[in-house]
Amino acid sequence: MHDGSVDLKAEARARIYAQPIEAVDPAQPELFAADAMWPIFERLRAEDPVHRTDSPDYGPFWSVTLWNDIMAVDSNHGAFSSADGITLQSLESKAEQARRGARPSFISMDPPRHDEQRKTVSPVVAPSNLQVMGPLIRERAGQILDRLPVGEAFDWVEHVSKELTAMTLATLFDFPQEERQLLPYWSDMMTNAPGHGPVKSWEHKREVLDEMVARFTGMWNDRVNAPPSGDLISMLAHGESTRNMDRAEYAGNLGLLIIGGNDTTRNTISGSVYALNKHPAQYRKLREDPTLIPAMVSETIRWQTPLAHMARTATQDVELGGKTIKAGDRVVMWYDTGNRDPGAVQDTHSYLIDRERPRHHMSFGFGIHRCVGNRLAELQLTIIWEEIMKRFPTIELVAEPSRTHSIFVKGYETLPVVIPSRH
């Protein structure tokens, strides 16, 4: 499966360590696409864990790379606000957003509006609702797996990861299942820049996302004139804090719910297959003891870290790691390197499905913005692997995956596999 990636990673490591530390810039999507960004974070954790970059592509920002410092930022929403957005945006993307207009969502709000809007949608992922959804997810997972070819290479992302998350997301929205693939398509349109994923140009992106908002506006109009029900659109249409929001805010919340419901689960489903293939001893351990599936799921969420970072804006001068972050500065919490911090995670770069504390990771964030759907993500991942283990002795990687060209979404565009046989 050698495709030159080892040489590329070696070249990237040599180049990164040849730079003076002040020149190190972690916001390089091409390195994320090659899985070659790790030496940057290795250096920053060791030499400059609160690190300022004046990026020509993203503007000035601080990188926070150690577990405890990330926790300090993430859990202090008073000093570190989400109101200016929760991702590090390129200057080109900011210019496009200015043309299109802001689309705020509750994750990019501070209390009290954040708390009110989050409370509106949280019942959909309450434990009682997850108990109801579990059997449906299991039935659909079985249907997806039973359609897979045996002895023939196929793309796991397209045929499994996207399918399960699209089915679940369609259920949450009460969106037509026969059109469910629009949901991951729209997610990819929102998270990719032109020239990557399905996005051809900024104009193409605008057109498609305007079509998405128009479709969901029609759904809003239907739900607001019907009795309240348990789907997300009805909750927003009838919620006291959301029923009067404007089109831009509705669009922002749609984006949050679609991306949040898609990326974490979809890329961890793919990441689990990849990780187990790269660590065959762990795969054997899982086959010998399927009760390790929940722990394996949590370890994959740590190891994969499906969203690499979250960003905040300082509301006041703050001392962190011996540096002074000024009011108005952008601060980026790199979750992917926090999950590799040897001061917080033992044997940090190893993939170990029987860790003593498998849920000790920061992939879901902390504080008021902790991922609202984290239990649903874990449920889907646990169920799909329980159903996989019933059917297939192994799933084998046949080539290296292609990864997303993004410093935010750490995922897979394709993952070529073969299933040699069924049980």
Tab-separated table of C-alpha atoms in Angstrom:
chain	number	residue	atom	x	y	z
A	1	MET	CA	0.000	0.000	0.000
A	2	HIS	CA	3.000	2.313	-0.360
A	3	ASP	CA	1.916	5.470	-2.180
A	4	GLY	CA	4.687	7.895	-1.392
A	5	SER	CA	3.040	9.137	1.781
A	6	VAL	CA	5.940	7.905	3.942
A	7	ASP	CA	8.395	9.985	1.913
A	8	LEU	CA	6.074	12.993	2.058
A	9	LYS	CA	5.740	12.673	5.826
A	10	ALA	CA	9.513	12.364	6.222
A	11	GLU	CA	10.044	15.454	4.070
A	12	ALA	CA	7.422	17.367	6.056
A	13	ARG	CA	9.050	16.376	9.362
A	14	ALA	CA	12.487	17.470	8.177
A	15	ARG	CA	11.117	20.779	6.903
A	16	ILE	CA	9.146	21.458	10.093
A	17	TYR	CA	12.130	20.790	12.363
A	18	ALA	CA	14.410	22.912	10.178
A	19	GLN	CA	12.247	26.003	10.786
A	20	PRO	CA	12.702	28.370	13.704
A	21	ILE	CA	9.893	27.737	16.172
A	22	GLU	CA	8.341	31.158	15.595
A	23	ALA	CA	7.818	30.272	11.914
A	24	VAL	CA	5.916	27.051	12.602
A	25	ASP	CA	2.347	27.301	11.257
A	26	PRO	CA	-0.136	24.503	12.072
A	27	ALA	CA	-2.872	25.839	9.749
A	28	GLN	CA	-1.763	23.921	6.657
A	29	PRO	CA	-4.604	21.876	5.156
A	30	GLU	CA	-2.285	20.135	2.706
A	31	LEU	CA	-0.393	18.617	5.646
A	32	PHE	CA	-3.650	17.456	7.247
A	33	ALA	CA	-4.652	15.873	3.920
A	34	ALA	CA	-1.358	13.952	3.958
A	35	ASP	CA	-1.610	13.116	7.696
A	36	ALA	CA	1.781	14.859	7.936
A	37	MET	CA	0.954	17.607	10.453
A	38	TRP	CA	1.977	15.656	13.567
A	39	PRO	CA	5.588	16.972	13.763
A	40	ILE	CA	4.190	20.507	13.998
A	41	PHE	CA	2.175	19.650	17.080
A	42	GLU	CA	5.006	17.560	18.511
A	43	ARG	CA	7.249	20.628	18.348
A	44	LEU	CA	4.650	23.029	19.676
A	45	ARG	CA	3.785	20.846	22.669
A	46	ALA	CA	7.465	20.528	23.561
A	47	GLU	CA	8.797	23.987	22.691
A	48	ASP	CA	5.959	26.530	22.511
A	49	PRO	CA	2.620	25.152	23.701
A	50	VAL	CA	0.882	28.556	23.486
A	51	HIS	CA	2.140	29.680	20.108
A	52	ARG	CA	1.382	32.764	18.027
A	53	THR	CA	1.224	32.521	14.235
A	54	ASP	CA	0.845	35.379	11.787
A	55	SER	CA	-0.554	33.309	8.956
A	56	PRO	CA	-0.743	34.736	5.432
A	57	ASP	CA	-3.821	32.591	4.828
A	58	TYR	CA	-5.657	32.792	8.165
A	59	GLY	CA	-4.385	35.952	9.821
A	60	PRO	CA	-2.916	36.063	13.342
A	61	PHE	CA	-3.959	33.445	15.881
A	62	TRP	CA	-2.756	31.608	18.982
A	63	SER	CA	-2.403	27.818	18.977
A	64	VAL	CA	-3.081	26.038	22.278
A	65	THR	CA	-1.693	22.510	22.180
A	66	LEU	CA	-1.546	21.014	25.693
A	67	TRP	CA	-4.484	19.270	27.383
A	68	ASN	CA	-4.664	21.485	30.484
A	69	ASP	CA	-4.361	24.716	28.515
A	70	ILE	CA	-7.073	23.599	26.071
A	71	MET	CA	-9.293	22.732	29.033
A	72	ALA	CA	-8.647	26.191	30.510
A	73	VAL	CA	-9.787	27.887	27.314
A	74	ASP	CA	-12.710	25.586	26.544
A	75	SER	CA	-14.206	25.803	30.016
A	76	ASN	CA	-13.938	29.598	30.339
A	77	HIS	CA	-16.577	30.980	27.988
A	78	GLY	CA	-16.441	34.330	29.779
A	79	ALA	CA	-12.846	35.016	28.757
A	80	PHE	CA	-12.978	33.098	25.462
A	81	SER	CA	-16.057	33.830	23.386
A	82	SER	CA	-17.551	31.816	20.527
A	83	ALA	CA	-19.431	34.778	19.082
A	84	ASP	CA	-16.877	35.381	16.291
A	85	GLY	CA	-17.133	31.779	15.102
A	86	ILE	CA	-15.799	28.441	16.268
A	87	THR	CA	-13.425	27.607	13.403
A	88	LEU	CA	-10.251	29.170	12.098
A	89	GLN	CA	-11.350	30.637	8.774
A	90	SER	CA	-9.119	31.525	5.872
A	91	LEU	CA	-9.065	35.174	4.818
A	92	GLU	CA	-10.640	34.107	1.517
A	93	SER	CA	-13.443	32.350	3.379
A	94	LYS	CA	-14.005	35.408	5.592
A	95	ALA	CA	-14.323	37.592	2.501
A	96	GLU	CA	-16.872	35.165	1.063
A	97	GLN	CA	-18.794	35.164	4.343
A	98	ALA	CA	-18.895	38.955	4.283
A	99	ARG	CA	-20.418	38.811	0.786
A	100	ARG	CA	-22.925	36.136	1.788
A	101	GLY	CA	-23.740	37.486	5.234
A	102	ALA	CA	-23.200	35.939	8.661
A	103	ARG	CA	-25.125	32.794	9.571
A	104	PRO	CA	-24.907	32.477	13.362
A	105	SER	CA	-25.714	29.241	15.205
A	106	PHE	CA	-26.022	28.490	18.885
A	107	ILE	CA	-22.501	27.049	19.026
A	108	SER	CA	-21.214	30.487	17.994
A	109	MET	CA	-23.225	32.244	20.695
A	110	ASP	CA	-22.494	32.997	24.308
A	111	PRO	CA	-24.959	32.604	27.192
A	112	PRO	CA	-27.825	33.208	27.608
A	113	ARG	CA	-28.806	32.793	23.929
A	114	HIS	CA	-26.552	29.754	23.546
A	115	ASP	CA	-28.121	27.977	26.515
A	116	GLU	CA	-31.685	28.744	25.412
A	117	GLN	CA	-31.210	27.489	21.848
A	118	ARG	CA	-29.182	24.421	22.810
A	119	LYS	CA	-31.900	23.486	25.308
A	120	THR	CA	-34.460	23.610	22.484
A	121	VAL	CA	-32.824	20.821	20.440
A	122	SER	CA	-31.236	18.720	23.199
A	123	PRO	CA	-34.340	16.520	23.795
A	124	VAL	CA	-33.705	14.804	20.443
A	125	VAL	CA	-30.550	13.224	21.917
A	126	ALA	CA	-31.911	12.650	25.426
A	127	PRO	CA	-31.362	9.120	26.827
A	128	SER	CA	-35.051	8.264	26.440
A	129	ASN	CA	-34.977	9.143	22.745
A	130	LEU	CA	-31.727	7.260	22.187
A	131	GLN	CA	-33.399	4.133	23.602
A	132	VAL	CA	-36.103	4.527	20.973
A	133	MET	CA	-33.590	5.171	18.172
A	134	GLY	CA	-31.252	2.287	19.053
A	135	PRO	CA	-33.295	-0.538	17.452
A	136	LEU	CA	-33.871	1.559	14.315
A	137	ILE	CA	-30.141	2.304	13.968
A	138	ARG	CA	-29.400	-1.407	14.422
A	139	GLU	CA	-31.908	-2.414	11.751
A	140	ARG	CA	-30.455	0.081	9.281
A	141	ALA	CA	-26.869	-0.878	10.098
A	142	GLY	CA	-27.741	-4.491	9.319
A	143	GLN	CA	-29.324	-3.500	6.013
A	144	ILE	CA	-26.244	-1.488	5.011
A	145	LEU	CA	-23.820	-4.292	5.902
A	146	ASP	CA	-25.879	-7.004	4.238
A	147	ARG	CA	-25.691	-5.126	0.922
A	148	LEU	CA	-21.887	-5.017	0.904
A	149	PRO	CA	-19.992	-7.143	-1.646
A	150	VAL	CA	-17.714	-9.966	-0.486
A	151	GLY	CA	-14.352	-10.483	-2.155
A	152	GLU	CA	-14.632	-7.258	-4.133
A	153	ALA	CA	-13.008	-3.911	-3.332
A	154	PHE	CA	-15.314	-0.989	-2.529
A	155	ASP	CA	-15.250	2.402	-0.810
A	156	TRP	CA	-16.178	2.091	2.868
A	157	VAL	CA	-16.849	5.829	3.180
A	158	GLU	CA	-19.443	5.866	0.418
A	159	HIS	CA	-21.183	2.591	1.179
A	160	VAL	CA	-21.109	2.481	4.994
A	161	SER	CA	-19.973	5.631	6.805
A	162	LYS	CA	-22.044	8.087	4.793
A	163	GLU	CA	-25.012	5.748	4.636
A	164	LEU	CA	-25.450	5.162	8.356
A	165	THR	CA	-24.975	8.799	9.331
A	166	ALA	CA	-27.285	9.978	6.541
A	167	MET	CA	-30.018	7.575	7.643
A	168	THR	CA	-29.763	8.725	11.262
A	169	LEU	CA	-29.618	12.406	10.365
A	170	ALA	CA	-32.639	12.064	8.078
A	171	THR	CA	-34.531	10.549	11.010
A	172	LEU	CA	-33.557	13.421	13.318
A	173	PHE	CA	-34.790	15.967	10.764
A	174	ASP	CA	-37.735	13.837	9.568
A	175	PHE	CA	-36.174	14.304	6.132
A	176	PRO	CA	-37.135	11.891	3.312
A	177	GLN	CA	-34.941	8.788	3.567
A	178	GLU	CA	-34.909	8.413	-0.224
A	179	GLU	CA	-33.089	11.770	-0.415
A	180	ARG	CA	-30.823	11.227	2.593
A	181	GLN	CA	-27.568	11.512	0.637
A	182	LEU	CA	-28.283	15.206	0.232
A	183	LEU	CA	-27.416	15.615	3.914
A	184	PRO	CA	-23.746	14.484	3.759
A	185	TYR	CA	-23.484	16.290	0.411
A	186	TRP	CA	-24.591	19.539	2.030
A	187	SER	CA	-22.235	18.891	4.940
A	188	ASP	CA	-19.336	18.505	2.501
A	189	MET	CA	-20.391	21.685	0.695
A	190	MET	CA	-20.277	23.610	3.969
A	191	THR	CA	-16.948	22.292	5.235
A	192	ASN	CA	-14.895	22.365	2.022
A	193	ALA	CA	-13.251	25.222	0.147
A	194	PRO	CA	-13.480	25.499	-3.660
A	195	GLY	CA	-11.448	22.829	-5.393
A	196	HIS	CA	-11.980	20.295	-2.621
A	197	GLY	CA	-14.740	17.815	-1.928
A	198	PRO	CA	-17.758	18.599	-4.118
A	199	VAL	CA	-17.160	22.385	-4.161
A	200	LYS	CA	-16.262	23.758	-7.594
A	201	SER	CA	-16.292	27.484	-6.781
A	202	TRP	CA	-17.591	29.978	-4.239
A	203	GLU	CA	-20.523	30.627	-6.559
A	204	HIS	CA	-21.263	26.894	-6.720
A	205	LYS	CA	-21.111	26.714	-2.927
A	206	ARG	CA	-23.501	29.649	-2.546
A	207	GLU	CA	-25.987	28.186	-5.017
A	208	VAL	CA	-26.079	24.765	-3.389
A	209	LEU	CA	-26.357	26.107	0.163
A	210	ASP	CA	-29.102	28.524	-0.879
A	211	GLU	CA	-30.960	25.496	-2.272
A	212	MET	CA	-30.423	23.702	1.049
A	213	VAL	CA	-31.819	26.617	3.060
A	214	ALA	CA	-34.792	26.929	0.694
A	215	ARG	CA	-35.551	23.229	1.150
A	216	PHE	CA	-35.409	23.480	4.924
A	217	THR	CA	-37.427	26.703	4.902
A	218	GLY	CA	-40.209	24.755	3.245
A	219	MET	CA	-39.902	22.122	5.979
A	220	TRP	CA	-40.040	24.868	8.638
A	221	ASN	CA	-43.233	26.253	7.120
A	222	ASP	CA	-44.786	22.793	7.141
A	223	ARG	CA	-43.796	22.095	10.761
A	224	VAL	CA	-44.711	25.505	12.175
A	225	ASN	CA	-48.267	25.007	10.909
A	226	ALA	CA	-48.503	21.497	12.357
A	227	PRO	CA	-48.594	20.310	15.971
A	228	PRO	CA	-45.157	20.078	17.637
A	229	SER	CA	-43.330	16.786	17.063
A	230	GLY	CA	-40.002	15.228	18.013
A	231	ASP	CA	-37.873	16.141	14.992
A	232	LEU	CA	-35.278	18.909	14.987
A	233	ILE	CA	-37.097	21.219	12.563
A	234	SER	CA	-40.302	21.048	14.571
A	235	MET	CA	-38.346	21.712	17.760
A	236	LEU	CA	-36.792	24.823	16.225
A	237	ALA	CA	-40.067	26.001	14.696
A	238	HIS	CA	-41.967	25.704	17.983
A	239	GLY	CA	-39.190	26.429	20.510
A	240	GLU	CA	-39.692	29.578	22.535
A	241	SER	CA	-36.130	30.810	21.907
A	242	THR	CA	-35.931	29.753	18.241
A	243	ARG	CA	-39.370	30.180	16.652
A	244	ASN	CA	-38.731	33.861	15.839
A	245	MET	CA	-35.167	33.540	14.535
A	246	ASP	CA	-34.430	35.005	11.113
A	247	ARG	CA	-33.428	33.101	7.981
A	248	ALA	CA	-29.693	33.645	8.548
A	249	GLU	CA	-29.806	32.266	12.091
A	250	TYR	CA	-31.927	29.324	10.942
A	251	ALA	CA	-29.368	28.617	8.206
A	252	GLY	CA	-26.554	28.757	10.759
A	253	ASN	CA	-28.273	26.307	13.069
A	254	LEU	CA	-29.036	23.983	10.156
A	255	GLY	CA	-25.351	23.989	9.264
A	256	LEU	CA	-24.350	23.209	12.826
A	257	LEU	CA	-26.827	20.329	13.150
A	258	ILE	CA	-26.007	18.824	9.750
A	259	ILE	CA	-22.223	19.024	10.177
A	260	GLY	CA	-22.376	17.969	13.823
A	261	GLY	CA	-24.634	15.042	13.006
A	262	ASN	CA	-22.459	13.929	10.121
A	263	ASP	CA	-18.747	14.484	10.591
A	264	THR	CA	-17.925	13.067	14.015
A	265	THR	CA	-19.712	9.771	13.422
A	266	ARG	CA	-18.974	9.366	9.736
A	267	ASN	CA	-15.235	9.918	10.055
A	268	THR	CA	-14.930	7.789	13.182
A	269	ILE	CA	-16.703	4.891	11.444
A	270	SER	CA	-14.080	5.144	8.706
A	271	GLY	CA	-11.289	5.828	11.189
A	272	SER	CA	-12.087	2.700	13.173
A	273	VAL	CA	-11.609	0.462	10.124
A	274	TYR	CA	-8.379	2.260	9.279
A	275	ALA	CA	-7.042	2.158	12.844
A	276	LEU	CA	-7.781	-1.536	13.325
A	277	ASN	CA	-6.033	-2.363	10.053
A	278	LYS	CA	-2.998	-0.332	11.080
A	279	HIS	CA	-2.958	-2.075	14.490
A	280	PRO	CA	-3.656	-5.746	13.709
A	281	ALA	CA	-2.953	-6.882	17.285
A	282	GLN	CA	-5.780	-4.635	18.462
A	283	TYR	CA	-8.061	-6.011	15.740
A	284	ARG	CA	-7.304	-9.557	16.921
A	285	LYS	CA	-8.032	-8.497	20.486
A	286	LEU	CA	-11.409	-7.122	19.385
A	287	ARG	CA	-12.312	-10.309	17.515
A	288	GLU	CA	-11.405	-12.361	20.563
A	289	ASP	CA	-13.416	-10.127	22.897
A	290	PRO	CA	-16.245	-8.137	21.252
A	291	THR	CA	-17.205	-6.698	24.646
A	292	LEU	CA	-14.347	-4.268	23.985
A	293	ILE	CA	-16.404	-2.532	21.270
A	294	PRO	CA	-17.530	0.437	23.441
A	295	ALA	CA	-13.958	1.038	24.605
A	296	MET	CA	-12.687	0.670	21.031
A	297	VAL	CA	-15.229	3.290	19.923
A	298	SER	CA	-13.987	5.783	22.515
A	299	GLU	CA	-10.352	5.075	21.703
A	300	THR	CA	-11.060	5.649	18.013
A	301	ILE	CA	-12.765	8.962	18.773
A	302	ARG	CA	-9.603	9.996	20.641
A	303	TRP	CA	-7.169	8.610	18.090
A	304	GLN	CA	-9.077	9.956	15.083
A	305	THR	CA	-10.179	13.286	16.634
A	306	PRO	CA	-12.717	13.937	13.861
A	307	LEU	CA	-12.743	17.715	14.418
A	308	ALA	CA	-9.156	18.909	14.713
A	309	HIS	CA	-9.825	22.236	16.381
A	310	MET	CA	-12.240	24.776	17.782
A	311	ALA	CA	-11.582	28.515	17.904
A	312	ARG	CA	-12.487	31.299	20.313
A	313	THR	CA	-11.892	35.050	20.651
A	314	ALA	CA	-10.426	36.468	23.859
A	315	THR	CA	-12.739	38.993	25.513
A	316	GLN	CA	-10.013	40.254	27.868
A	317	ASP	CA	-6.261	40.005	28.341
A	318	VAL	CA	-5.445	36.496	29.595
A	319	GLU	CA	-2.187	34.907	30.759
A	320	LEU	CA	-1.830	31.367	29.423
A	321	GLY	CA	1.295	29.244	29.316
A	322	GLY	CA	3.460	32.241	30.119
A	323	LYS	CA	2.054	34.258	27.199
A	324	THR	CA	-0.295	37.236	27.227
A	325	ILE	CA	-3.271	36.745	24.956
A	326	LYS	CA	-4.801	40.153	24.251
A	327	ALA	CA	-8.508	40.960	24.115
A	328	GLY	CA	-9.677	40.421	20.541
A	329	ASP	CA	-7.037	37.776	19.717
A	330	ARG	CA	-8.149	34.563	18.021
A	331	VAL	CA	-7.315	31.418	19.990
A	332	VAL	CA	-7.326	27.941	18.453
A	333	MET	CA	-7.670	24.835	20.635
A	334	TRP	CA	-6.079	21.970	18.716
A	335	TYR	CA	-8.009	18.968	20.034
A	336	ASP	CA	-6.022	16.561	17.877
A	337	THR	CA	-2.779	17.395	19.667
A	338	GLY	CA	-4.480	17.638	23.069
A	339	ASN	CA	-5.465	14.009	22.551
A	340	ARG	CA	-1.772	13.251	21.952
A	341	ASP	CA	-0.468	15.149	24.986
A	342	PRO	CA	1.720	12.670	26.927
A	343	GLY	CA	1.062	14.663	30.086
A	344	ALA	CA	-2.621	13.698	29.883
A	345	VAL	CA	-2.759	10.423	27.936
A	346	GLN	CA	-0.426	7.496	28.509
A	347	ASP	CA	1.195	5.850	25.490
A	348	THR	CA	-0.398	8.652	23.584
A	349	HIS	CA	0.369	7.719	19.962
A	350	SER	CA	-0.619	4.073	20.424
A	351	TYR	CA	-4.067	2.845	19.494
A	352	LEU	CA	-5.158	0.747	22.479
A	353	ILE	CA	-8.733	-0.513	22.575
A	354	ASP	CA	-8.533	-1.636	26.198
A	355	ARG	CA	-7.358	1.589	27.799
A	356	GLU	CA	-8.224	1.930	31.462
A	357	ARG	CA	-10.076	5.227	30.824
A	358	PRO	CA	-11.136	5.070	27.166
A	359	ARG	CA	-13.485	8.081	27.381
A	360	HIS	CA	-10.645	10.294	28.604
A	361	HIS	CA	-10.335	12.385	25.450
A	362	MET	CA	-11.225	15.879	24.295
A	363	SER	CA	-12.793	15.151	20.916
A	364	PHE	CA	-16.216	16.300	22.123
A	365	GLY	CA	-14.919	19.480	23.759
A	366	PHE	CA	-15.598	20.748	27.274
A	367	GLY	CA	-17.778	23.267	29.010
A	368	ILE	CA	-20.995	24.734	27.642
A	369	HIS	CA	-20.115	23.877	24.040
A	370	ARG	CA	-19.450	20.176	24.613
A	371	CYS	CA	-20.896	18.214	21.680
A	372	VAL	CA	-24.635	17.900	22.287
A	373	GLY	CA	-24.856	14.681	20.246
A	374	ASN	CA	-21.879	12.826	21.699
A	375	ARG	CA	-23.958	9.954	23.102
A	376	LEU	CA	-25.749	9.494	19.782
A	377	ALA	CA	-22.378	9.338	18.012
A	378	GLU	CA	-21.155	6.669	20.437
A	379	LEU	CA	-24.417	4.742	20.043
A	380	GLN	CA	-24.159	4.621	16.251
A	381	LEU	CA	-20.522	3.578	16.371
A	382	THR	CA	-21.143	0.866	18.938
A	383	ILE	CA	-24.085	-0.558	17.011
A	384	ILE	CA	-22.361	-0.603	13.626
A	385	TRP	CA	-19.397	-2.492	15.107
A	386	GLU	CA	-21.619	-4.970	16.941
A	387	GLU	CA	-23.288	-5.715	13.618
A	388	ILE	CA	-19.963	-5.853	11.751
A	389	MET	CA	-18.574	-8.414	14.194
A	390	LYS	CA	-21.613	-10.650	13.692
A	391	ARG	CA	-21.047	-10.733	9.939
A	392	PHE	CA	-17.413	-10.309	8.926
A	393	PRO	CA	-14.263	-11.959	10.303
A	394	THR	CA	-12.210	-9.043	8.937
A	395	ILE	CA	-12.459	-5.900	6.853
A	396	GLU	CA	-9.167	-5.354	5.047
A	397	LEU	CA	-7.673	-2.092	3.817
A	398	VAL	CA	-6.514	-2.412	0.200
A	399	ALA	CA	-5.026	1.078	-0.290
A	400	GLU	CA	-4.319	4.185	1.706
A	401	PRO	CA	-7.317	6.478	2.140
A	402	SER	CA	-7.678	9.926	0.668
A	403	ARG	CA	-8.191	12.444	3.456
A	404	THR	CA	-10.079	15.694	3.677
A	405	HIS	CA	-8.198	18.857	2.739
A	406	SER	CA	-9.099	20.728	5.917
A	407	ILE	CA	-7.642	21.959	9.185
A	408	PHE	CA	-11.069	21.525	10.815
A	409	VAL	CA	-12.601	18.218	9.681
A	410	LYS	CA	-10.165	15.330	10.086
A	411	GLY	CA	-11.788	12.776	7.869
A	412	TYR	CA	-11.683	10.506	4.871
A	413	GLU	CA	-12.850	11.136	1.323
A	414	THR	CA	-12.343	7.483	0.406
A	415	LEU	CA	-11.303	4.306	2.230
A	416	PRO	CA	-10.778	1.346	-0.152
A	417	VAL	CA	-11.448	-2.008	1.537
A	418	VAL	CA	-12.343	-5.603	0.803
A	419	ILE	CA	-14.330	-8.051	2.902
A	420	PRO	CA	-12.760	-11.466	2.274
A	421	SER	CA	-15.641	-13.538	3.684
A	422	ARG	CA	-18.732	-13.619	5.855
A	423	HIS	CA	-19.277	-15.621	9.009
